[in-house]
Short mmCIF file of C-alpha atoms and ligand atoms in Angstrom, two decimals:
data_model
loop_
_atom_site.label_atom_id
_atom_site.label_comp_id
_atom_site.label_asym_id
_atom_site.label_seq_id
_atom_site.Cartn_x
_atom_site.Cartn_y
_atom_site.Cartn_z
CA UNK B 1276 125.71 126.45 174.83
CA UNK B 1277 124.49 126.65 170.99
CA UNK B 1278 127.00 126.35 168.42
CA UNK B 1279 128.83 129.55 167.00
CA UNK B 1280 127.03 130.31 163.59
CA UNK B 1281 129.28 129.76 160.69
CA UNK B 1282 127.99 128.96 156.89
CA UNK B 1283 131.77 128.27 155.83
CA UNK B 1284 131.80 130.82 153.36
CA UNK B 1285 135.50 130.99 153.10
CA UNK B 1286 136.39 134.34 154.25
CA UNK B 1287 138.08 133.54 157.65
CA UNK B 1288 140.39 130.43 156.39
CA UNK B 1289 142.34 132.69 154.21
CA UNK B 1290 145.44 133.52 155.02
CA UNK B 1291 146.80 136.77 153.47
CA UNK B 1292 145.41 138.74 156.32
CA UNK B 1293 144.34 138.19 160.00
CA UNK B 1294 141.16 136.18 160.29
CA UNK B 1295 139.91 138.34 163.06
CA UNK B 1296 139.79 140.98 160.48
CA UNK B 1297 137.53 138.27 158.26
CA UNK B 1298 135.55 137.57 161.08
CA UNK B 1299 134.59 141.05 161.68
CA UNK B 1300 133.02 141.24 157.85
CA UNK B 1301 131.16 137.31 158.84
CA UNK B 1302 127.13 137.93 158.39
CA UNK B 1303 126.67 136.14 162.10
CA UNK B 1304 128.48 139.11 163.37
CA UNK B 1305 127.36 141.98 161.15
CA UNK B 1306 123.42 140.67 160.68
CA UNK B 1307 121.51 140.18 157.87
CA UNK B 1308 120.41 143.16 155.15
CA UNK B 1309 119.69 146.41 156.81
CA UNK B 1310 122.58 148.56 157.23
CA UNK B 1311 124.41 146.34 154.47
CA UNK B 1312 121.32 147.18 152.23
CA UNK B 1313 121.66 151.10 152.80
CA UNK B 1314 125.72 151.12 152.20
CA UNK B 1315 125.08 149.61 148.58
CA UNK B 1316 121.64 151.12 147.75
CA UNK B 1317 121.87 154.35 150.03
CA UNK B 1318 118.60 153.11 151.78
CA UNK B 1319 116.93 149.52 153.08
CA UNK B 1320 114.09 148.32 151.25
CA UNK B 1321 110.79 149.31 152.56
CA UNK B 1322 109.18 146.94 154.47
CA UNK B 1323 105.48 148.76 154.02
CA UNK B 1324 105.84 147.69 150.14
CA UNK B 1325 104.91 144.12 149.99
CA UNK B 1326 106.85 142.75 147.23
CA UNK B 1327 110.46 144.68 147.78
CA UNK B 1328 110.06 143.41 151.47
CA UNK B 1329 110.15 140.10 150.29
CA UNK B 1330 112.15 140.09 146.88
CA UNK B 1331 114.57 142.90 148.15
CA UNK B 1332 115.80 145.85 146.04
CA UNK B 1333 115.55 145.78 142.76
CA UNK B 1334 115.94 147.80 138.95
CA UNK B 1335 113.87 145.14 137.11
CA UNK B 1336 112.50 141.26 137.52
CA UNK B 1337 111.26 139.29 134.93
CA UNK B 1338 111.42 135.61 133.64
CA UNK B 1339 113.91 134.28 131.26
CA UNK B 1340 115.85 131.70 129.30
CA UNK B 1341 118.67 131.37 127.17
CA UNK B 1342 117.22 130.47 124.09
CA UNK B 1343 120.36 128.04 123.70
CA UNK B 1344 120.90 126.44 127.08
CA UNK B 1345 124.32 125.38 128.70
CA UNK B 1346 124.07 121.85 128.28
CA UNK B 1347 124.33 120.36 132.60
CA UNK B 1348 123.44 124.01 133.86
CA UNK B 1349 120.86 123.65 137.18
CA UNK B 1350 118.35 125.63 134.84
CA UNK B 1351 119.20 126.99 130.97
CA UNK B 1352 122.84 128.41 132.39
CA UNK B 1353 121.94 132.19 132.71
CA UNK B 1354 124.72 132.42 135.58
CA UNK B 1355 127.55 130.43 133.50
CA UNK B 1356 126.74 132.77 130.33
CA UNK B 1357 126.89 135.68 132.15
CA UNK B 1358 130.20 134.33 133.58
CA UNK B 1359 131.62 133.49 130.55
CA UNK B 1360 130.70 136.51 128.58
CA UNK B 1361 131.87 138.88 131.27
CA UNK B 1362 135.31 137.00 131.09
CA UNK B 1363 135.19 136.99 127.15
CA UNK B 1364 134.20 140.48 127.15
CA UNK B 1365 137.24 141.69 129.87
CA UNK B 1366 135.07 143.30 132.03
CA UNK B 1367 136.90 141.46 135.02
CA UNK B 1368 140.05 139.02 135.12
CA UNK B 1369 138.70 136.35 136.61
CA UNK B 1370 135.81 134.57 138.88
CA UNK B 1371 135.32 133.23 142.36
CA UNK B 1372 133.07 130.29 141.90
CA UNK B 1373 133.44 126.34 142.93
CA UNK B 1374 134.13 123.88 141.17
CA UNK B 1375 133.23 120.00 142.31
CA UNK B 1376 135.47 117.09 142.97
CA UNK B 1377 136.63 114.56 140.13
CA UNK B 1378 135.63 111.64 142.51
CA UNK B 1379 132.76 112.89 145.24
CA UNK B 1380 130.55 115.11 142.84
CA UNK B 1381 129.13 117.13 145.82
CA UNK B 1382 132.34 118.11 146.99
CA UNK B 1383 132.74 121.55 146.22
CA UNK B 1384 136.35 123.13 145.06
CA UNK B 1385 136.60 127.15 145.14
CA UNK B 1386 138.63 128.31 142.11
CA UNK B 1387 139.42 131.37 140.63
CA UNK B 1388 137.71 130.19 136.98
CA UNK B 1389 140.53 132.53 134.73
CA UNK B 1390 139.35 130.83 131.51
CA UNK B 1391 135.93 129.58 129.75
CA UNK B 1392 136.73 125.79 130.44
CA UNK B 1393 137.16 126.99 133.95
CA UNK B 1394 133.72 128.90 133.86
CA UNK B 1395 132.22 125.64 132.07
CA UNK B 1396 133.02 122.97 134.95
CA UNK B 1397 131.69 125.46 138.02
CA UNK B 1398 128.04 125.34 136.46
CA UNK B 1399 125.55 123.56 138.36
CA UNK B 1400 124.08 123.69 142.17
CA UNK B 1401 126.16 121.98 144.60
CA UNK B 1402 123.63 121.31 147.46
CA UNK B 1403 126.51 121.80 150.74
CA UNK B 1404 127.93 124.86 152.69
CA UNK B 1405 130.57 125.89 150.23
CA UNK B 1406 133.57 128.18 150.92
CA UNK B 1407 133.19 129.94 147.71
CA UNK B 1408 135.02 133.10 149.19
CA UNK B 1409 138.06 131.38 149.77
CA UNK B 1410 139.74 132.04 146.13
CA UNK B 1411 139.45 135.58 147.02
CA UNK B 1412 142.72 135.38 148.35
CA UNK B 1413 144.24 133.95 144.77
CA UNK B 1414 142.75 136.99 143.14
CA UNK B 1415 144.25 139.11 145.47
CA UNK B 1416 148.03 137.62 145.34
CA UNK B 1417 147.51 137.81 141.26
CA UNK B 1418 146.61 141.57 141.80
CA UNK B 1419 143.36 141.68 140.29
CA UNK B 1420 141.63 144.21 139.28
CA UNK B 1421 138.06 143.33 138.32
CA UNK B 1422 136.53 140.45 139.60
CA UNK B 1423 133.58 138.38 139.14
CA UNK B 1424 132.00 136.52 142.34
CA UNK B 1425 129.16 133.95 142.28
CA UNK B 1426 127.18 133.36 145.68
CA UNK B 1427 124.81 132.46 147.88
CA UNK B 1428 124.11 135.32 150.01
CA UNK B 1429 125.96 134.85 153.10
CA UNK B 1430 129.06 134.83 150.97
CA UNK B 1431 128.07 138.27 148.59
CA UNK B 1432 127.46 139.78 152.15
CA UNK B 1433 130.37 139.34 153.94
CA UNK B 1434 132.29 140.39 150.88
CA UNK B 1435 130.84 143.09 150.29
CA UNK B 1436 131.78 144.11 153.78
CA UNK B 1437 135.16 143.28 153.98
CA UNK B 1438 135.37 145.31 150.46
CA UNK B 1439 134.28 148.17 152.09
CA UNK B 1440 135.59 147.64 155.75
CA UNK B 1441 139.46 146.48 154.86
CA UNK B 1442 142.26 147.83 152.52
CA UNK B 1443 142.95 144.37 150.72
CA UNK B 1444 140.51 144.08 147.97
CA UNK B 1445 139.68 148.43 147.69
CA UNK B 1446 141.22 148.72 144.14
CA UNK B 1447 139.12 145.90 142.64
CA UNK B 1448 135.71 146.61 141.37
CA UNK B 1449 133.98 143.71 142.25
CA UNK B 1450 130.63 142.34 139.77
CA UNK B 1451 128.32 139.61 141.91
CA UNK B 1452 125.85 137.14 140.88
CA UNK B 1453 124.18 135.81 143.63
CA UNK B 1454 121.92 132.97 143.79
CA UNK B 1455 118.61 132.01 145.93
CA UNK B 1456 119.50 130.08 148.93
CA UNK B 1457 117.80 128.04 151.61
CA UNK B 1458 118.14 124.78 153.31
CA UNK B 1459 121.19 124.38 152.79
CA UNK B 1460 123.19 121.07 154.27
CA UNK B 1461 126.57 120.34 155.65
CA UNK B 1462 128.41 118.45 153.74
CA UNK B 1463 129.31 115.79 155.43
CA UNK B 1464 125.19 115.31 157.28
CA UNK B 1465 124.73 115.45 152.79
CA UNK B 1466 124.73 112.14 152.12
CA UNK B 1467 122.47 110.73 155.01
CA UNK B 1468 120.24 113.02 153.71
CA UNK B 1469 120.41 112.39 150.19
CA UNK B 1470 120.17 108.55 151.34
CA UNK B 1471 117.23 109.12 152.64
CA UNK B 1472 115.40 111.60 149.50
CA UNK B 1473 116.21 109.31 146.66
CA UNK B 1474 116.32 105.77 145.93
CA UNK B 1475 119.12 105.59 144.03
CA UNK B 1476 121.72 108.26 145.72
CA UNK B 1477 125.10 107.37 144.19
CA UNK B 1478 123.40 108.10 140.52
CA UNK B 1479 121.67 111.52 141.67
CA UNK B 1480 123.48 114.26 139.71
CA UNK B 1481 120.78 117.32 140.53
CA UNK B 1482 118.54 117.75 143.02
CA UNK B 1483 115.70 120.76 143.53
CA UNK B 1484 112.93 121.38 146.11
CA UNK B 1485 110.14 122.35 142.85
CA UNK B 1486 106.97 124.06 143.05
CA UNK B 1487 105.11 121.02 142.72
CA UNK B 1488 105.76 120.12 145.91
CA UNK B 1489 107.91 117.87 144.72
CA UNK B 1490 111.64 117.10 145.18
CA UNK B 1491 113.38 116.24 141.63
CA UNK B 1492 116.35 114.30 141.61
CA UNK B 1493 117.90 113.68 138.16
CA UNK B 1494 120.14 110.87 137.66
CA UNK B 1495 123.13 110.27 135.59
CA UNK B 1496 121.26 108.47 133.25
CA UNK B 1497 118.62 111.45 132.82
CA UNK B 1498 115.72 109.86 134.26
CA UNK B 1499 113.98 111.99 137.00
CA UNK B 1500 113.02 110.48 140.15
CA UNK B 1501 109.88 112.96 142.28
CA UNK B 1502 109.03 112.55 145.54
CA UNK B 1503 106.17 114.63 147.21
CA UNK B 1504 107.33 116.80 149.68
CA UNK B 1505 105.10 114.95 152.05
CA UNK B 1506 106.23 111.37 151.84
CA UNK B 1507 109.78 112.75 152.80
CA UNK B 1508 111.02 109.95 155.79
CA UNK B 1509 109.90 112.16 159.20
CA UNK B 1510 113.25 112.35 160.42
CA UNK B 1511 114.22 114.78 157.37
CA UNK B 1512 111.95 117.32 159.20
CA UNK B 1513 114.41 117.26 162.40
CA UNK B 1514 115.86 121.10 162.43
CA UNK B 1515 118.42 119.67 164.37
CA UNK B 1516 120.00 118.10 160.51
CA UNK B 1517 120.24 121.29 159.11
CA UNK B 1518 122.92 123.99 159.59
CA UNK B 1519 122.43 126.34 162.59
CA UNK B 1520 123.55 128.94 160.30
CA UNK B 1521 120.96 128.00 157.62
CA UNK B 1522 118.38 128.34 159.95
CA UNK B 1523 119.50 131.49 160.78
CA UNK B 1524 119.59 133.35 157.45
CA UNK B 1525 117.28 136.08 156.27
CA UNK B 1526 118.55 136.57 153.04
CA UNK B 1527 116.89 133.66 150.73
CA UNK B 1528 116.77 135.93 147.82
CA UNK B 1529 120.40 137.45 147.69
CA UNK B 1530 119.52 141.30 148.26
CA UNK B 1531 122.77 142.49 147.64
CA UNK B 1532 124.12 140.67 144.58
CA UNK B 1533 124.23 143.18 141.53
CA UNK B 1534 121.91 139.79 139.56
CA UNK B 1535 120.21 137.16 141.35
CA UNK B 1536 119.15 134.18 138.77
CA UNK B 1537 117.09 131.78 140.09
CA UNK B 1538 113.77 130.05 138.98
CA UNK B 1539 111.86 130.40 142.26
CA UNK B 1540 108.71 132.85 140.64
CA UNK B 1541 109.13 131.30 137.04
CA UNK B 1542 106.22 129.24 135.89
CA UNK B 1543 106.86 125.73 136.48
CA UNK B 1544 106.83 123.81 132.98
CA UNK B 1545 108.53 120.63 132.97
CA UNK B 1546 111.79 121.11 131.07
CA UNK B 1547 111.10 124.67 129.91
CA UNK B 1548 114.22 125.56 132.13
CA UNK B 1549 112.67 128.96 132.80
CA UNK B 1550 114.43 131.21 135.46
CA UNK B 1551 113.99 134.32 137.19
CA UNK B 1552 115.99 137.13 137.37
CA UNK B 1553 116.19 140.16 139.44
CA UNK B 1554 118.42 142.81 138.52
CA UNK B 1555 119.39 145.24 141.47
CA UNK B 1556 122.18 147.55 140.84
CA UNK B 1557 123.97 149.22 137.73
CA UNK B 1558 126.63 146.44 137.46
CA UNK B 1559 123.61 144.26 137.35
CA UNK B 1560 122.31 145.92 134.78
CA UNK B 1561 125.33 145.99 132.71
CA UNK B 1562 125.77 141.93 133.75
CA UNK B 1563 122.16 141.59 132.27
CA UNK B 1564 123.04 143.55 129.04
CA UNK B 1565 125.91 141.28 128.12
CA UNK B 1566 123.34 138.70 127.37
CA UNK B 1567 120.56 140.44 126.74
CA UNK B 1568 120.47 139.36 123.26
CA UNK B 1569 120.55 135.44 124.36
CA UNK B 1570 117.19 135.73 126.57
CA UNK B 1571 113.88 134.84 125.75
CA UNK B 1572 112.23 137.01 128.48
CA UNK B 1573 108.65 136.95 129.70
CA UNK B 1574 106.78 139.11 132.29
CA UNK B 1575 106.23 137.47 135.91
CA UNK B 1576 102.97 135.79 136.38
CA UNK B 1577 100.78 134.38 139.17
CA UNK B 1578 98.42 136.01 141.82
CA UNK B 1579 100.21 137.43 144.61
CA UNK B 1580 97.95 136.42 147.52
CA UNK B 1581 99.39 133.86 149.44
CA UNK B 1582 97.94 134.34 153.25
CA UNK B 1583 95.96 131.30 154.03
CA UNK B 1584 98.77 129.07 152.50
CA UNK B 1585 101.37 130.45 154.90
CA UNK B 1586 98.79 130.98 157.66
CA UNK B 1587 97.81 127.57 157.66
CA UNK B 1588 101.52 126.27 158.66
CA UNK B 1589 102.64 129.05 160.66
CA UNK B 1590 101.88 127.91 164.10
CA UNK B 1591 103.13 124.46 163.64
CA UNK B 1592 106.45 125.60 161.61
CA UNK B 1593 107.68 128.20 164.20
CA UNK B 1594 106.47 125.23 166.97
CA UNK B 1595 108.98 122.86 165.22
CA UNK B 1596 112.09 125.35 165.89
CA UNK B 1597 112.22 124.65 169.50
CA UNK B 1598 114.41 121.77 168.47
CA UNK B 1599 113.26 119.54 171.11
CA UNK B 1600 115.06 116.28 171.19
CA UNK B 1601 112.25 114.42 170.43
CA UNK B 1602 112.05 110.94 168.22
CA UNK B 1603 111.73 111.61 164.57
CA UNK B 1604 110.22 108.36 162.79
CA UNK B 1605 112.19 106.98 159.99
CA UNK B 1606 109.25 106.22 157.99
CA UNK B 1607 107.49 108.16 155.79
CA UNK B 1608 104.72 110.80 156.79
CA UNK B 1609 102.73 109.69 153.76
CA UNK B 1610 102.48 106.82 151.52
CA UNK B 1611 104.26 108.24 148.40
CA UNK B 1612 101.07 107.85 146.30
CA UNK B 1613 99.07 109.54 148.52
CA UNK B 1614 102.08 112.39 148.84
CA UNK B 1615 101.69 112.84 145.17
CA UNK B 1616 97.60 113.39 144.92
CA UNK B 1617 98.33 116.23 147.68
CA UNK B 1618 101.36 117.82 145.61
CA UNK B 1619 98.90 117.45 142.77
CA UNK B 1620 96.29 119.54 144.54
CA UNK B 1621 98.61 121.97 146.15
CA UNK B 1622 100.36 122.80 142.99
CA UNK B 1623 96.55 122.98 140.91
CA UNK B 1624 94.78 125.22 143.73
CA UNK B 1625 97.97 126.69 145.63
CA UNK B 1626 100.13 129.67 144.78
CA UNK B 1627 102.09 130.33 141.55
CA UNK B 1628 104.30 132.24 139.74
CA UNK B 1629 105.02 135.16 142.03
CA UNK B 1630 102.90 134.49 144.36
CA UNK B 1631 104.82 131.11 145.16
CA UNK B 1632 107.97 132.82 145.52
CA UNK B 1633 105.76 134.89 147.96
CA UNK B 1634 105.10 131.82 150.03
CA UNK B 1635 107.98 130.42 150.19
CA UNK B 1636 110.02 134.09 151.23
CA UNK B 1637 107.21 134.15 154.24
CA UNK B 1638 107.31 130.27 155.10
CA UNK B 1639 111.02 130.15 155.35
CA UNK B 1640 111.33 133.84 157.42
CA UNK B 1641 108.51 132.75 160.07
CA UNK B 1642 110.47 129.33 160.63
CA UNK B 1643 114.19 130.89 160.91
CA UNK B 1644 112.54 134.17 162.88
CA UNK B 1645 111.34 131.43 166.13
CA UNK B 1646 114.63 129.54 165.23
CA UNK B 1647 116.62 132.51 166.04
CA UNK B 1648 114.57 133.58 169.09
CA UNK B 1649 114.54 129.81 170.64
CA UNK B 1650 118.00 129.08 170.10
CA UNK B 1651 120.13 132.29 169.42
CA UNK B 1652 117.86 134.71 171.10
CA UNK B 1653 121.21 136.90 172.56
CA UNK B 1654 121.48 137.27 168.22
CA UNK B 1655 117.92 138.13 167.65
CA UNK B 1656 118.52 142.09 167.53
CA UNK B 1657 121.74 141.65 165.11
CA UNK B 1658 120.59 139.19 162.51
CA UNK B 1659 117.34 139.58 161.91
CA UNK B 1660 116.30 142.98 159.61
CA UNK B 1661 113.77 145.35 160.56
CA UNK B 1662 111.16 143.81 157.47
CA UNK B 1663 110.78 140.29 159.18
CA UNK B 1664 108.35 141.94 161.74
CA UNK B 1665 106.40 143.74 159.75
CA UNK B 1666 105.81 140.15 157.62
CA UNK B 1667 105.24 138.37 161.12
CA UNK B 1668 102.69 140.67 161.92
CA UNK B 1669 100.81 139.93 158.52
CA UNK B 1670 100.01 136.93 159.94
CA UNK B 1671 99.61 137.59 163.33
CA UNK B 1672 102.78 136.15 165.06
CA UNK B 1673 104.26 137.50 167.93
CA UNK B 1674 107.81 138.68 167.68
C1 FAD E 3059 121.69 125.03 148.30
C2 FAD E 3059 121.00 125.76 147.18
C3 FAD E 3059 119.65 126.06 147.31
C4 FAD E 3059 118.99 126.75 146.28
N1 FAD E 3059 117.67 127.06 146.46
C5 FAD E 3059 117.04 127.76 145.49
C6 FAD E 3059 115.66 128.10 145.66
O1 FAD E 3059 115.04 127.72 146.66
N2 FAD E 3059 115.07 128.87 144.71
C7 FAD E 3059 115.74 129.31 143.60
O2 FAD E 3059 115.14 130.00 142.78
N3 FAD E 3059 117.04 128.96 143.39
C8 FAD E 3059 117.69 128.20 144.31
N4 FAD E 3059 119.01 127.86 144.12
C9 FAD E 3059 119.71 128.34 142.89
C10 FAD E 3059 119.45 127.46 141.67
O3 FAD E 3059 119.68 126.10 142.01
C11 FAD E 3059 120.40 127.82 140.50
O4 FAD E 3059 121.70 127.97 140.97
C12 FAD E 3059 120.05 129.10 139.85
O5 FAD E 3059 118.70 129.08 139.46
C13 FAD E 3059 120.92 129.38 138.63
O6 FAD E 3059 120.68 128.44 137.61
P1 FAD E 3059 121.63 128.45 136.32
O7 FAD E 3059 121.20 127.36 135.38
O8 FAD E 3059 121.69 129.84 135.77
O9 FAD E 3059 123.00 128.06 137.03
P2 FAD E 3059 124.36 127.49 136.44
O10 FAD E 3059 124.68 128.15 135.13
O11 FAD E 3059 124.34 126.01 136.50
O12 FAD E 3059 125.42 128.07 137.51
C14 FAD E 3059 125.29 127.81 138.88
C15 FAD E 3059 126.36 128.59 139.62
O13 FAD E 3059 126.15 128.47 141.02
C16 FAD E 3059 127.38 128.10 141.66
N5 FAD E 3059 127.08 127.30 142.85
C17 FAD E 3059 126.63 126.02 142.87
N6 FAD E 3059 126.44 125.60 144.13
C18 FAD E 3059 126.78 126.64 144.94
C19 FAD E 3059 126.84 126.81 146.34
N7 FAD E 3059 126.51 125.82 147.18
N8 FAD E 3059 127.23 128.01 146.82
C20 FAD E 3059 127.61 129.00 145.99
N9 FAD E 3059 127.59 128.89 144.63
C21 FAD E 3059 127.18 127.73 144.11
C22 FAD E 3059 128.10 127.29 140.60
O14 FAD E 3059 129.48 127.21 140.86
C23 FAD E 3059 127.76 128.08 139.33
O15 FAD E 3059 128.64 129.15 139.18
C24 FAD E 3059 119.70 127.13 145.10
C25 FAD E 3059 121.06 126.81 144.97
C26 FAD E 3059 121.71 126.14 146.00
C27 FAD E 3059 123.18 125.80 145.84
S1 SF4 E 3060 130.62 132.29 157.99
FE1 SF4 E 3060 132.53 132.74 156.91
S2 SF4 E 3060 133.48 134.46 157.98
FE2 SF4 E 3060 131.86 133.62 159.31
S3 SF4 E 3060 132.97 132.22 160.69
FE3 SF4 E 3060 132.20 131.01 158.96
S4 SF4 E 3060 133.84 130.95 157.41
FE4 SF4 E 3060 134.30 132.60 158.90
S1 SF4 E 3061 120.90 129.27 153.44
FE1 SF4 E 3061 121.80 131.30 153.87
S2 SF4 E 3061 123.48 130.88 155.30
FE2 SF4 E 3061 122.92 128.92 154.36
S3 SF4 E 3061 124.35 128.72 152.62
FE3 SF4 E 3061 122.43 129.66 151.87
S4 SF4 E 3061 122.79 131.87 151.97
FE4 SF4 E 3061 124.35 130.88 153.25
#
């Protein structure tokens, strides 16, 4: 028997209402996108146009960076600006977001940040299943009535749900950021992991699959430590470390946050700190406009044709979802040097810009579509949206 799907996302463990109620909002029971996607934009997006199939709704995209960054922000701190600014600015009360432990720095905290030191000490990723949604229920016993939420997108989709489904939060108008998610880990399977990614893990303050095929893993004293994406130790490729619910997500981009800021189609310039943003809805737009002002902001780049790079792993990626229990070496797949002159290659010749965001939106659905069908395939009809067949059929997969 597979385990139930749950991200921890917080909504179920509160306890000013019934957590069936929660439950019946939770993304492993409502599915991914589709009719979530037409109750917020009055339609889904279309999966005949190539890039809103992938990217998801949106008003405008376009790269940017604060021209002052927020000093130990993942990238330049677009997300904790826009926090603090909507706060400064009243335009809500408060804001669901985590904050990390004083002693275990990837031990995430939910809080409802109600003040700018508050927004300051949530900034940064936090690499674990977080339940963000939890402080939902402070914000309700304070009688709230605008709210910001940050998010990955399992959490902006159940809440929106439960918004719309349930009484409790129907007079608050609710703002979202959300941010790109994917491989997520559980937080206590974290620090094998991290053991085994960097050399020095009790000194790793930020960590980020780049496109340089490269992992980066800054340390407290600033130095950056990259390791090819290749020379990972084989037994980081088990699906069987990662969370069921991880593999099961179809939402990598956040489609129904109001912003998503992320960097995933930004040109990759060491240090430049440049992001991407995709605004999707009017409170987006208004989000966007409180720092408008702040942004250096560039057009997208890169060639959108990504085929042969996705092609060439599709097989063998949807293979690897059967989670057999089969030996995974603890050794490296590749001498690190070696590892690096293929990174070096991939990221010269290989996809950029957009068109890397491109291959990594395709690589990611093709793997969770044959996790799904392997492992959940009583779930396959619920979670996954109507768009992930149209992109398996680019590349000739069979649903
Ligand atoms: C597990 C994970 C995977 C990611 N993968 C990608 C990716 O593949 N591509 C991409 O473009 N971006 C990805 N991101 C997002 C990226 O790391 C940055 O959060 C984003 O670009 C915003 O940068 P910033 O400088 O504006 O953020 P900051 O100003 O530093 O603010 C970050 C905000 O995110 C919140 N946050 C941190 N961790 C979590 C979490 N686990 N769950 C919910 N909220 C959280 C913080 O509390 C803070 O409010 C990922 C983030 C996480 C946590
Ligand atoms: S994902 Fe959220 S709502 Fe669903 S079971 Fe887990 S904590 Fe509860
Ligand atoms: S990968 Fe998906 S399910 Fe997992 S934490 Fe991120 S948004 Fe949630």
């Amino acid at each position: 028997m597979p385990k139930p799907l749950c991200s921890s996302c917080g909504l179920c463990s509160i306890k000013k209402w019934p957590s069936t109620e929660s439950l019946q909002s939770c993304v492993f029971n409502t599915g991914w996108l589709g009719e979530h996607e037409t109750a917020l934009f009055g339609r889904e997006r279309d999966p005949l146009d190539p890039e809103e199939s992938r990217f998801g709704i949106t008003s405008s995209r376009f790269v940017a960076r604060l021209r002052t960054a927020v000093p130990d922000a993942q990238w330049s701190g677009i997300i904790t600006r826009l926090a603090e600014k909507a706060l400064n600015s009243k335009l809500v009360e408060g804001v669901v977001t985590l904050h990390r432990h004083e002693e275990d720095f990837f031990h995430p905290i939910p809080v409802l940040a109600g003040s700018e030191k508050d927004i300051l000490k949530a900034k940064g990723s936090i690499p674990v299943l977080s339940p963000v949604l939890r402080s939902l229920e402070e914000a309700h016993s304070k009688g709230l009535k605008r709210l910001l939420v940050i998010g990955a997108a399992c959490h902006i989709h159940a809440l929106r749900d439960f918004h719309r489904r349930f009484d409790y939060l129907r007079n608050m108008e609710i703002y979202t950021i959300g941010i790109p998610c994917v491989d997520n880990a559980n937080e206590k399977k974290w620090p094998w992991i991290l053991e085994r990614i960097s050399k020095s893990p009790a000194t790793a303050r930020h960590i980020e699959f780049m496109p340089d095929y490269r992992v980066h893993v800054k340390h407290l004293d600033g130095h950056i430590e990259k390791i090819p994406f290749f020379s990972l130790p084989e037994e980081l490729t088990n699906p069987e470390i990662f969370p069921h619910s991880c593999l099961s997500c179809f939402d990598y981009l956040n489609g129904l946050a109001d912003i998503t800021v992320g960097y995933l189609a930004a040109p990759f310039k060491n240090r430049s700190k440049l992001q991407w943003v995709l605004v999707r809805t009017e409170k987006g737009s208004v989000l966007n406009n409180l720092i408008a002002d702040e942004l250096e902001t560039f057009p997208e780049s890169g060639e959108w044709e990504c085929f042969k790079f996705v092609a060439a792993s599709a097989k063998s990626s949807a293979e690897s979802m059967k989670c057999q229990k089969k030996e995974f070496r603890t050794t490296r797949k590749i001498p690190v040097a070696a590892g690096h002159l293929i990174s070096e290659f991939l990221f010269r010749t290989g996809p950029r810009g957009v068109g890397f965001a491109h291959f990594s939106v395709d690589h990611h659905l093709i793997k969770h579509y044959y996790f799904v069908k392997f492992n959940y395939p009583q779930h396959l009809e619920r979670l996954v949206p109507p768009h992930v067949y149209t992109i398996l059929e680019e590349y000739g997969l069979e649903p």
